[in-house]
Amino acid sequence: MLLRLRVSLRQVVNQMARRPALLCGAIVLSCSLILAITFTCSETKQVVFPAQPPTRFFSPDSPVVDLYLGQLDEAESLRSASEVSLLYFYAPWCGQSISARGEIEQVARKLADQVQFVAVNCWWNQGKCRKQNNFYHYPVIYLYHRRFGPIEYNGPITAAYVEKFIRRVITPLQYVPSRAGLQDFLSHYEPGVLGYFEFNASPQPPGYLTFLTSALQALRRDFQGVMRFGVITSKQVAKAISLDAPGTVYMHRHFNTSLTFPSHVLNFTSENICRWALEHREWLVRWLRPHGGKSRALEQELRKGAALLIFLPFDPMAPSQPLVEEVAEIAVQYHSCNGSSWPGFMEPEVWGEPGSLSRAPCCNTLALPHWLSVSRTHNVCELCLDQALGPRPCPSLDSLYLREDFFTQPLSGKVQCSHVLSSSSPLDYYTACCWSLSKGSSTQQDRRSVLPHIEDRGSASAHSAVKGLKCRTNKTLNFYLLDSGLHWEFARRLGAPENASMMGFATVLNLQDEVHHVLNQEQGIVRNTLESFIQNYSTPYSPLQRHLVGEAAQEPVGESLITTVTTRTFHRAVMDPEKDVLLFYYTQWCGFCSALNHVIIQLARLSLSNPRLAVCRINAAKNDLPWEFMVDRYPTILFFPSDRKHQSVKYPEDAPITLPNLVRFIQRHSSPLLLLLFGFPPREGTAAAYAISTRQQGRHTPGRVREQRHTPAGIPL
């Protein structure tokens, strides 16, 4: 080996001695190669340039403190110095962070005197925020109330929703100073929890901070804040709901028994109070806020049963929500299974201050017997239960009820009112107002002015068509509300009109029964139409028609080999009695469907010369059809003969979908005239061959053809 190497080197030296130019070229080439390698290796360190220092994300005049270098320590010091603070973690490149920046800044300008707003760049690799936190999405919003937190906000990042949530964190407890305020708190459709604490002995009575923390715990678990927490400090107000001992926590429920926190069983901690409240809350109407990403939250709600989805325009900061309150009142009537309505719903004037005689919600008109001496001057009395001590159950007084149709104008203008004591009643007293009326006739408006009743005062709630319907039908509905301003695209997919100005929409969905009904948009979302919609759905044989969602029909550009069928054009294209139709069911996500496109196109080209055969396709994922025309797998091919549309045939699932097989399939099940136009002789034993033979013989027996049509037969390959 060494000998060979020496011989080779000796030959190279001899060649270089003979050719000096070659030696100089080799030396120059070697030096150039060494320099190139050295230069390349030295420049590789500068290929990856260090990231440029970040710049301000918020404007300098913004009330938001922008820590664009990720100074987490400074953010913590600002948070600890404020009673309520908001931390906005962002990434400068994130589109959602950029779009939410204006909304956060708008809220900060309103609440800068109450809340400390801090924005932290959590993407800068040298910042402490990036090193200590590992966020999977941006932006992330944390709220802190003193030492409690973080409370993550996962709702819509709009100025109104964020401001509403911040205000709930600022005041997690609603102060209930009077009986009117108590009635207003209890009559709300959202679940409510009340705590009774006396502030006479000390500025912070025992258990108050624990109850305050439980309200913040509820906001942490439910960012929508549907669970309301209130505090009572007056002993007289607390007695209205039978709270005697300070430190008692009370949960009001409208149709089930109201509860008090079992402090003798569970420890009086914020976690236990929050868990107890969430487990025993009573739902009437729920808000749904699908975020638009991949989530099963909506599916989990819809699988609980039939759902009434109502899309309404909603402003979180509006002082009142008339449409939402109207839907909530309908839900109350729907769940009123015991025959009595929710007393005082949205009527705070029903309760008065102690000692005052307020309008009572339980009144009946009584006719005095003629044998009483008092009936000579007063023959009619209106008997009401005094509700000055708080709302109480209304007893059944239907036996004493007298319609006002029997009396008209008063004979005596003097109305005598008195307190009628009742020893047999659990209440303290009734109130009675008596006067004299004469028989006759008058208009309905006059009769109402003469004898007012709670049925007339309480509007339509007493005569609601859906009152107690939940317990009178097997089709129980769950009520859901959605903000049409945020989820109108979702409403359009469910059948809402394309016009974006119509922001009201209602639909019933039942995944188990595959039911989909839509409220007529011309009627609008009003009380009467919504009640009729619910009542029609709840009947055993519902007159509502199943709503079919379909895509808009597109005008074909030029002549198309394959006719595209939609929900609206299905009957016109497929049920044409003059044509045999081959319908190809596909979806955009079906890979096998795409692989068969060339076969369907070849078949369409083959049928160009035959005007009586149409090759059609339908995207079944975007177009609903009546149940008898739906399929459960893709791709699927159905054939509709021209003279036997009711006897459609399905292409066998075990047969390969090839052009020869499709031609044989059409030949076997098509009409006789189509076979002659195709140039195919009818095969023996087929329905077409039998029909031609019977026609030639002058007789036709549909029974034999129909019987032969239903016999199982494969496709000869």
XYZ file of C-alpha atoms in Angstrom:
717
model
C 0.000 0.000 0.000
C 2.762 2.439 0.967
C 4.725 1.406 -2.092
C 1.840 2.282 -4.384
C 1.378 5.638 -2.665
C 5.069 6.474 -3.119
C 4.901 5.566 -6.800
C 1.867 7.794 -7.302
C 3.458 10.773 -5.558
C 6.631 10.324 -7.586
C 4.590 10.420 -10.815
C 2.744 13.583 -9.712
C 6.038 15.340 -8.887
C 7.483 14.393 -12.247
C 4.415 15.771 -14.060
C 4.621 19.045 -12.115
C 8.331 19.370 -12.890
C 7.601 18.960 -16.558
C 4.585 21.425 -16.449
C 5.159 24.328 -14.001
C 1.960 26.046 -15.127
C -0.090 23.073 -13.899
C 1.629 23.316 -10.514
C 0.827 26.997 -10.166
C -2.829 26.405 -11.180
C -3.254 23.666 -8.596
C -1.787 25.909 -5.884
C -4.104 28.821 -6.816
C -7.133 26.517 -6.960
C -6.358 25.086 -3.533
C -5.931 28.513 -2.006
C -9.206 29.715 -3.534
C -11.028 26.676 -2.174
C -9.611 27.216 1.294
C -10.576 30.901 1.268
C -14.110 30.133 0.074
C -14.639 27.566 2.790
C -13.243 29.924 5.430
C -15.466 32.791 4.265
C -18.569 30.618 4.139
C -18.017 29.246 7.627
C -17.481 32.740 9.020
C -20.720 34.053 7.424
C -22.936 31.198 8.712
C -23.024 32.826 12.130
C -24.656 35.911 10.630
C -27.348 34.072 8.639
C -29.779 34.076 11.627
C -30.058 37.694 12.677
C -31.257 38.483 16.171
C -34.882 39.566 16.485
C -35.479 43.261 16.448
C -36.587 44.729 19.786
C -40.389 45.010 19.916
C -42.162 48.329 19.695
C -45.209 49.696 21.455
C -48.419 47.823 20.709
C -50.783 50.471 22.118
C -50.510 54.161 21.363
C -48.589 56.346 23.839
C -51.726 58.280 24.820
C -53.682 55.086 25.535
C -54.831 54.449 29.137
C -53.500 50.906 28.750
C -50.006 50.409 30.226
C -48.112 48.650 27.423
C -45.287 46.399 28.681
C -44.060 45.524 25.200
C -40.816 43.978 26.504
C -42.701 41.345 28.499
C -41.960 42.825 31.937
C -44.066 40.451 34.016
C -42.676 41.742 37.325
C -43.882 45.252 36.578
C -47.280 43.887 35.593
C -47.556 42.076 38.918
C -46.659 45.222 40.849
C -49.313 47.232 38.989
C -51.874 44.501 39.596
C -51.175 44.294 43.326
C -51.518 48.071 43.693
C -55.006 48.137 42.133
C -58.292 46.861 43.457
C -59.439 45.643 40.033
C -57.030 45.084 37.171
C -57.102 43.641 33.664
C -54.071 41.947 32.094
C -54.075 41.662 28.315
C -51.489 39.145 27.053
C -50.884 39.559 23.345
C -48.615 38.597 20.473
C -47.734 41.469 18.089
C -48.167 39.307 14.987
C -51.537 37.808 16.029
C -54.473 39.081 13.981
C -56.958 38.550 16.810
C -54.728 40.478 19.179
C -54.580 43.338 16.692
C -58.362 43.365 16.118
C -59.088 43.238 19.865
C -56.677 46.063 20.630
C -59.177 48.748 19.669
C -61.955 47.135 21.721
C -59.779 46.955 24.849
C -58.638 50.534 24.407
C -62.241 51.687 24.029
C -63.221 50.012 27.303
C -60.107 51.341 29.042
C -61.044 54.931 28.245
C -64.395 54.393 30.003
C -63.183 52.500 33.067
C -59.662 53.870 33.536
C -60.621 55.436 36.878
C -61.843 52.087 38.259
C -59.688 49.438 36.593
C -55.958 49.205 35.928
C -55.420 48.068 32.316
C -52.079 46.407 31.576
C -50.988 44.892 28.245
C -48.048 42.461 28.208
C -46.177 41.261 25.137
C -45.947 37.540 25.829
C -44.212 36.699 22.555
C -40.878 38.506 23.033
C -38.423 35.642 23.617
C -36.282 37.609 26.030
C -39.209 38.747 28.144
C -40.131 37.128 31.429
C -43.723 36.607 30.338
C -42.680 34.301 27.481
C -40.350 32.353 29.746
C -42.906 31.744 32.506
C -46.141 31.340 30.514
C -46.992 28.956 27.741
C -50.156 30.272 26.117
C -51.656 28.261 23.272
C -53.683 31.139 21.844
C -53.741 34.907 21.839
C -55.025 37.195 23.174
C -55.532 36.064 26.776
C -57.496 38.300 29.149
C -57.150 37.939 32.926
C -59.059 39.953 35.504
C -58.147 40.308 39.163
C -60.315 41.522 42.029
C -57.947 42.504 44.809
C -56.130 39.291 45.672
C -58.564 37.012 43.883
C -57.708 35.839 40.389
C -57.063 35.253 37.676
C -60.553 35.242 36.180
C -60.120 34.393 32.516
C -62.514 35.992 30.079
C -63.481 33.700 27.198
C -66.400 35.631 25.755
C -66.700 37.728 22.603
C -63.967 40.346 22.476
C -66.175 43.312 21.767
C -66.235 46.505 23.770
C -69.773 45.971 25.097
C -69.235 42.377 26.240
C -65.842 43.072 27.812
C -67.178 46.126 29.639
C -70.162 44.147 30.938
C -67.907 41.416 32.293
C -65.535 43.920 33.923
C -68.445 45.610 35.662
C -69.573 42.242 36.990
C -66.095 41.743 38.430
C -66.091 45.243 39.928
C -69.439 44.633 41.663
C -69.898 40.865 41.969
C -72.669 41.379 44.551
C -75.900 43.268 43.907
C -77.166 45.247 46.885
C -80.852 44.607 47.689
C -81.991 47.487 49.919
C -85.788 47.098 49.887
C -88.648 44.746 49.166
C -89.100 46.284 45.732
C -85.463 45.576 44.990
C -85.902 42.049 46.306
C -88.869 41.479 44.029
C -86.902 42.780 41.076
C -83.994 40.480 41.929
C -86.162 37.374 42.362
C -88.333 37.975 39.303
C -85.371 37.832 36.936
C -85.113 34.784 34.709
C -81.473 34.156 35.600
C -80.669 32.095 38.716
C -80.110 34.161 41.848
C -78.330 33.579 45.153
C -78.871 35.868 48.148
C -76.830 36.279 51.298
C -78.111 37.948 54.484
C -75.483 39.830 56.505
C -75.842 42.492 59.177
C -73.324 45.327 58.996
C -74.260 46.903 62.326
C -71.702 45.161 64.505
C -68.685 45.412 62.207
C -67.856 46.742 58.737
C -67.318 43.184 57.511
C -69.603 40.681 59.222
C -68.521 37.020 59.444
C -68.918 35.171 56.179
C -69.309 38.234 53.967
C -65.891 37.971 52.328
C -66.465 34.264 51.777
C -69.767 35.005 50.030
C -68.080 37.712 47.936
C -65.381 35.275 46.891
C -68.004 32.678 45.935
C -69.521 35.198 43.508
C -66.092 35.669 41.926
C -65.666 31.898 41.801
C -68.895 31.680 39.797
C -67.571 34.263 37.325
C -64.398 32.227 36.945
C -66.374 29.089 36.067
C -68.976 30.843 33.948
C -67.699 33.883 32.085
C -71.244 34.671 30.906
C -72.171 35.592 34.474
C -75.680 34.120 34.369
C -75.555 33.290 38.089
C -76.386 36.493 39.979
C -75.373 37.068 43.592
C -77.069 39.577 45.873
C -76.676 40.703 49.472
C -79.386 41.737 51.954
C -78.584 43.897 54.960
C -82.104 44.729 56.172
C -83.757 42.400 58.641
C -87.232 43.242 57.362
C -86.267 42.465 53.757
C -84.683 39.190 54.854
C -87.903 38.140 56.610
C -89.761 38.330 53.286
C -87.892 35.201 52.194
C -87.842 33.673 55.700
C -84.195 34.447 56.475
C -83.710 34.994 60.194
C -80.083 34.174 61.005
C -77.361 36.463 59.619
C -74.867 34.676 57.422
C -77.544 32.575 55.680
C -77.209 31.947 51.951
C -80.482 31.529 50.040
C -81.067 30.293 46.478
C -84.338 31.341 44.880
C -85.951 28.894 42.457
C -89.152 29.667 40.611
C -90.697 26.224 40.173
C -88.815 24.044 42.619
C -88.336 24.504 46.324
C -85.992 27.341 47.193
C -82.921 26.246 49.132
C -80.636 27.518 51.856
C -76.994 26.580 52.018
C -76.578 23.549 54.326
C -73.849 24.974 56.543
C -74.342 22.100 58.984
C -73.351 19.618 56.257
C -70.838 21.561 54.156
C -68.124 23.909 55.291
C -68.910 27.580 54.685
C -66.248 28.152 52.020
C -66.383 29.963 48.702
C -65.716 26.771 46.760
C -68.567 24.919 48.469
C -71.010 27.794 48.045
C -70.169 28.166 44.340
C -70.389 24.434 43.699
C -73.679 24.182 45.593
C -75.168 27.079 43.631
C -74.099 25.719 40.247
C -75.417 22.249 41.026
C -78.855 23.384 42.212
C -79.523 26.310 39.890
C -82.717 26.324 37.865
C -82.467 27.036 34.153
C -85.263 28.718 32.226
C -83.390 30.320 29.337
C -79.751 29.709 28.489
C -77.402 31.817 26.448
C -75.365 30.060 23.798
C -72.211 31.701 22.527
C -70.432 29.346 20.100
C -67.022 30.810 19.392
C -66.884 29.542 15.810
C -63.930 27.181 16.256
C -63.802 23.451 16.689
C -65.843 22.717 19.784
C -68.496 20.268 20.954
C -70.149 22.740 23.316
C -73.082 23.330 20.968
C -73.500 19.630 20.232
C -73.594 18.808 23.936
C -76.455 21.244 24.468
C -78.433 20.064 21.451
C -78.133 16.431 22.497
C -80.021 17.190 25.707
C -83.267 17.254 23.740
C -85.326 19.453 21.453
C -84.019 23.015 21.447
C -85.720 26.288 20.624
C -82.990 28.590 19.328
C -83.957 32.258 19.289
C -81.621 34.787 17.661
C -82.183 38.301 18.979
C -80.225 41.567 18.791
C -78.589 41.967 22.190
C -76.772 44.902 23.736
C -75.021 43.827 26.967
C -74.884 47.401 28.262
C -78.534 48.275 27.617
C -80.488 49.022 30.822
C -83.393 46.839 29.678
C -83.872 44.044 27.169
C -87.569 43.947 26.140
C -87.193 41.094 23.659
C -85.163 38.968 26.057
C -87.619 39.616 28.866
C -90.523 38.648 26.640
C -88.875 35.359 25.696
C -88.072 34.738 29.359
C -91.707 35.301 30.303
C -92.817 32.797 27.670
C -90.332 30.309 29.125
C -91.779 30.929 32.575
C -95.302 30.215 31.337
C -94.064 27.132 29.496
C -92.531 25.696 32.685
C -95.499 26.608 34.927
C -96.731 23.077 35.420
C -98.692 23.652 38.639
C -101.156 25.957 36.923
C -100.013 29.124 38.687
C -97.932 31.711 36.959
C -94.768 33.187 38.286
C -96.068 35.794 40.728
C -94.972 39.293 40.032
C -92.762 38.465 37.046
C -91.206 41.731 35.929
C -93.672 43.662 38.037
C -91.725 45.149 40.963
C -94.718 47.264 41.956
C -96.456 44.152 43.267
C -94.435 44.388 46.476
C -94.735 47.472 48.601
C -93.025 48.745 51.676
C -94.206 47.402 55.039
C -97.440 49.037 56.099
C -98.417 50.127 52.607
C -101.301 48.512 50.751
C -99.938 47.776 47.291
C -101.710 46.291 44.324
C -102.324 42.655 45.085
C -101.771 40.105 42.360
C -104.546 37.751 43.521
C -108.048 39.223 43.098
C -111.493 37.757 42.409
C -114.864 39.407 41.866
C -117.594 38.196 44.263
C -121.369 38.490 43.966
C -123.092 39.053 47.310
C -126.182 36.888 47.941
C -129.462 38.774 47.628
C -130.575 37.745 51.112
C -127.821 39.805 52.724
C -128.897 43.234 53.893
C -125.768 44.797 52.522
C -126.705 43.670 48.997
C -129.331 46.422 48.852
C -126.592 49.046 48.549
C -123.626 46.974 47.371
C -124.074 43.766 45.431
C -120.538 43.202 44.088
C -117.202 43.049 45.896
C -113.691 42.547 44.638
C -111.754 40.403 47.099
C -107.958 40.570 46.989
C -105.211 39.013 49.052
C -103.058 41.604 50.709
C -99.443 41.134 49.633
C -97.915 43.830 51.828
C -95.938 41.186 53.688
C -94.476 39.712 50.540
C -95.661 37.416 47.709
C -97.589 34.384 48.838
C -99.333 31.534 47.027
C -102.687 32.524 45.592
C -105.441 30.173 46.879
C -108.086 28.806 44.576
C -111.004 31.266 44.493
C -112.475 30.094 41.221
C -115.702 29.015 42.923
C -116.321 32.639 43.941
C -115.445 34.033 40.543
C -118.093 36.101 38.745
C -117.658 37.286 35.193
C -118.065 40.987 34.627
C -120.412 40.337 31.689
C -123.368 40.296 34.104
C -122.933 43.883 35.328
C -122.399 47.241 33.728
C -122.508 50.794 34.950
C -122.299 51.412 38.690
C -125.441 52.581 40.418
C -123.514 53.995 43.333
C -120.414 56.018 42.789
C -119.258 55.378 46.314
C -116.824 52.520 46.674
C -116.397 51.203 50.186
C -113.104 49.437 50.924
C -112.220 47.670 54.139
C -109.902 45.066 55.561
C -111.658 41.739 55.937
C -110.013 39.579 58.581
C -109.844 35.879 57.847
C -109.083 33.576 60.703
C -108.942 30.514 58.483
C -106.416 31.969 56.077
C -102.684 31.624 56.709
C -102.382 35.198 55.499
C -103.161 38.164 57.706
C -106.165 39.645 55.895
C -107.985 40.186 52.666
C -108.913 43.526 51.169
C -112.394 44.088 49.782
C -113.901 46.878 47.700
C -117.694 46.750 47.168
C -120.137 48.662 44.940
C -123.456 48.201 43.153
C -123.882 47.246 39.517
C -126.950 46.756 37.368
C -127.511 44.130 34.696
C -127.226 45.168 31.109
C -124.830 45.324 28.238
C -121.834 47.464 27.533
C -118.693 47.385 25.530
C -115.778 45.278 26.564
C -113.741 48.369 27.289
C -116.387 49.654 29.728
C -116.606 46.326 31.476
C -112.853 46.258 31.999
C -112.925 49.717 33.507
C -115.714 48.718 35.887
C -114.255 45.454 37.131
C -110.495 45.279 36.794
C -108.925 41.866 37.376
C -105.381 40.655 37.636
C -106.031 38.721 34.410
C -106.514 42.031 32.635
C -103.663 43.802 34.409
C -101.182 41.035 33.903
C -101.595 41.154 30.149
C -101.392 37.921 28.205
C -99.436 35.897 30.728
C -102.570 34.668 32.514
C -104.116 33.460 29.239
C -100.891 32.221 27.676
C -101.358 29.415 25.176
C -98.163 27.714 26.352
C -98.879 27.870 30.074
C -97.849 24.553 31.630
C -97.183 23.055 28.215
C -94.005 21.388 29.428
C -96.020 18.954 31.546
C -98.751 18.411 28.944
C -96.629 17.129 26.102
C -93.818 14.685 25.446
C -92.026 17.196 23.227
C -90.202 19.166 25.878
C -88.302 22.203 24.626
C -85.130 23.771 25.990
C -84.968 27.533 25.476
C -81.730 29.040 24.154
C -80.866 32.612 23.230
C -78.153 33.735 20.819
C -76.918 37.180 19.906
C -77.868 37.693 16.272
C -75.199 40.357 15.903
C -72.501 37.761 16.616
C -73.995 34.562 15.247
C -76.119 35.591 12.275
C -73.990 33.470 9.952
C -74.919 30.461 12.080
C -78.568 31.499 11.829
C -78.311 31.647 8.033
C -77.035 28.078 7.988
C -80.145 27.089 9.936
C -82.509 28.751 7.489
C -82.456 32.473 8.322
C -82.951 34.850 5.396
C -79.985 36.234 3.533
C -81.014 39.778 4.390
C -78.727 40.812 7.227
C -81.109 43.560 8.361
C -83.538 40.955 9.692
C -81.840 40.141 12.977
C -84.640 38.075 14.525
C -84.914 34.352 13.903
C -86.355 31.307 15.711
C -85.971 27.614 14.955
C -86.599 24.266 16.634
C -83.917 21.585 16.398
C -84.182 17.989 17.566
C -81.117 15.946 16.710
C -82.564 12.660 17.915
C -85.711 12.874 15.773
C -83.937 14.860 13.032
C -86.537 17.618 13.254
C -85.915 21.138 11.988
C -88.669 23.781 11.968
C -88.332 27.482 11.267
C -90.638 30.273 12.396
C -92.194 32.230 9.561
C -90.038 35.311 9.122
C -92.925 37.433 7.910
C -94.589 37.206 11.323
C -91.542 38.355 13.281
C -90.345 37.475 16.773
C -93.347 38.599 18.826
C -95.095 36.941 21.736
C -98.163 35.615 19.901
C -96.289 34.127 16.964
C -93.655 32.563 19.219
C -96.311 30.981 21.448
C -98.161 29.624 18.407
C -94.910 28.235 17.050
C -94.228 26.408 20.331
C -97.798 25.154 20.580
C -97.824 23.834 17.004
C -94.595 21.966 17.604
C -95.909 20.402 20.835
C -99.060 18.916 19.327
C -98.981 15.139 18.676
C -99.417 15.647 14.921
C -97.548 18.859 14.341
C -98.723 20.973 11.405
C -95.212 22.396 11.037
C -93.308 21.368 7.955
C -89.724 20.199 8.112
C -87.407 22.938 6.958
C -85.019 21.968 4.204
C -81.723 23.815 4.065
C -80.268 24.129 0.607
C -77.691 26.144 -1.240
C -78.691 28.729 -3.786
C -79.050 27.467 -7.322
C -76.268 28.711 -9.586
C -76.839 29.498 -13.201
C -74.731 27.143 -15.364
C -72.119 28.779 -17.545
C -72.801 27.358 -20.971
C -74.027 23.813 -21.471
C -73.196 21.351 -18.709
C -72.941 17.606 -19.069
C -74.181 17.006 -15.509
C -77.135 18.834 -14.015
C -76.469 20.157 -10.502
C -79.519 19.628 -8.284
C -80.313 21.640 -5.141
C -83.102 21.482 -2.583
C -85.251 23.898 -4.551
C -84.696 22.290 -7.962
C -84.934 18.648 -6.861
C -88.571 18.014 -7.772
C -88.332 19.924 -11.045
C -85.163 18.125 -12.190
C -85.553 14.623 -10.769
C -89.318 14.124 -10.783
C -89.725 15.061 -14.428
C -92.130 12.373 -15.773
C -90.629 12.661 -19.252
C -87.075 11.727 -18.259
C -85.165 8.909 -16.650
C -82.839 10.450 -14.083
C -79.633 9.049 -12.636
C -78.863 10.980 -9.412
C -75.367 10.940 -7.932
C -75.147 11.806 -4.213
C -71.795 13.245 -3.119
C -70.204 15.543 -0.562
C -67.215 17.851 -0.806
C -65.361 15.930 1.925
C -65.865 12.492 0.351
C -62.678 11.321 -1.356
C -64.365 8.357 -3.051
C -66.903 10.736 -4.599
C -64.130 12.756 -6.221
C -62.523 9.586 -7.548
C -65.769 8.701 -9.391
C -66.209 12.023 -11.157
C -64.610 10.794 -14.368
C -67.004 7.828 -14.520
C -70.063 10.064 -14.110
C -68.712 12.448 -16.770
C -68.203 9.583 -19.234
C -71.762 8.410 -18.629
C -73.062 11.941 -19.189
C -71.184 12.163 -22.496
C -72.625 8.833 -23.540
C -76.161 10.082 -22.868
C -75.831 13.323 -24.821
C -77.594 11.815 -27.804
C -80.540 10.746 -25.674
C -82.722 13.644 -24.443
C -84.814 11.316 -22.240
C -81.923 10.496 -19.890
C -80.557 13.045 -17.441
C -77.440 12.603 -15.322
C -77.655 14.728 -12.178
C -75.663 15.204 -9.003
C -76.456 16.731 -5.610
C -74.204 17.852 -2.777
C -76.021 16.129 0.093
C -73.969 17.942 2.745
C -75.437 21.321 1.711
C -78.886 20.335 0.456
C -81.586 18.665 2.527
C -84.188 16.497 0.853
C -87.411 14.855 2.031
C -86.815 11.773 4.133
C -87.746 9.341 1.368
C -84.916 10.667 -0.799
C -82.150 10.852 1.824
C -79.225 8.409 1.884
C -76.969 7.261 4.699
C -73.679 6.812 2.845
C -71.640 8.475 0.086
C -71.281 8.050 -2.775
C -74.765 6.738 -3.577
C -76.479 6.449 -6.939
C -80.258 6.371 -7.368
C -82.139 5.827 -10.610
C -85.606 7.339 -11.149
C -87.410 5.813 -14.174
C -89.608 8.178 -16.135
C -92.831 6.201 -15.735
C -92.112 4.830 -12.260
C -90.733 7.671 -10.120
C -92.133 6.039 -6.991
C -90.059 2.928 -7.753
C -86.601 4.433 -7.640
C -83.730 1.946 -7.603
C -80.496 2.144 -5.647
C -77.251 1.085 -7.245
C -75.950 -2.019 -5.427
C -73.364 -1.193 -2.795
C -71.299 -4.306 -3.496
C -70.970 -3.621 -7.230
C -67.991 -1.600 -8.555
C -69.003 1.782 -9.979
C -67.689 1.556 -13.523
C -69.067 2.783 -16.809
C -70.126 -0.687 -18.103
C -71.853 -1.462 -14.814
C -73.720 1.852 -14.854
C -74.890 1.243 -18.422
C -76.168 -2.232 -17.470
C -77.827 -0.757 -14.400
C -79.667 1.813 -16.530
C -80.528 -0.830 -19.137
C -82.060 -3.078 -16.508
C -84.263 -0.488 -14.794
C -84.978 2.194 -17.401
C -88.179 2.672 -19.360
C -88.618 0.691 -22.603
C -88.520 3.810 -24.775
C -85.175 4.810 -23.358
C -83.700 1.441 -24.252
C -84.824 1.791 -27.839
C -83.363 5.288 -28.030
C -80.140 3.991 -26.545
C -80.060 1.227 -29.113
C -80.102 -1.510 -26.469
C -82.364 -4.506 -26.876
C -84.270 -5.247 -23.662
C -82.759 -8.101 -21.682
C -84.916 -11.097 -21.057
C -86.456 -11.253 -17.627
C -86.291 -7.527 -17.057
C -89.258 -5.294 -16.424
C -88.607 -3.416 -19.661
C -88.626 -6.563 -21.798
C -91.830 -7.766 -20.190
C -93.511 -4.397 -20.707
C -92.563 -4.334 -24.416
C -93.768 -7.859 -24.952
C -97.093 -7.235 -23.261
C -97.641 -4.048 -25.212
C -96.924 -5.878 -28.457
C -99.467 -8.512 -27.435
C -102.005 -5.823 -26.568
C -102.132 -6.459 -22.850
C -100.417 -4.902 -19.819
C -100.440 -6.292 -16.307
C -98.879 -3.814 -13.916
C -99.153 -6.281 -11.083
C -96.677 -8.722 -12.646
C -94.263 -5.937 -13.536
C -94.457 -4.529 -10.019
C -93.956 -7.973 -8.549
C -90.983 -8.644 -10.784
C -89.573 -5.188 -9.980
C -89.359 -6.060 -6.295
C -87.545 -9.356 -6.736
C -83.875 -9.098 -5.724
C -81.572 -9.251 -8.664
C -77.897 -8.511 -9.103
C -76.211 -6.778 -11.936
C -74.610 -9.127 -14.486
C -71.051 -8.135 -14.927
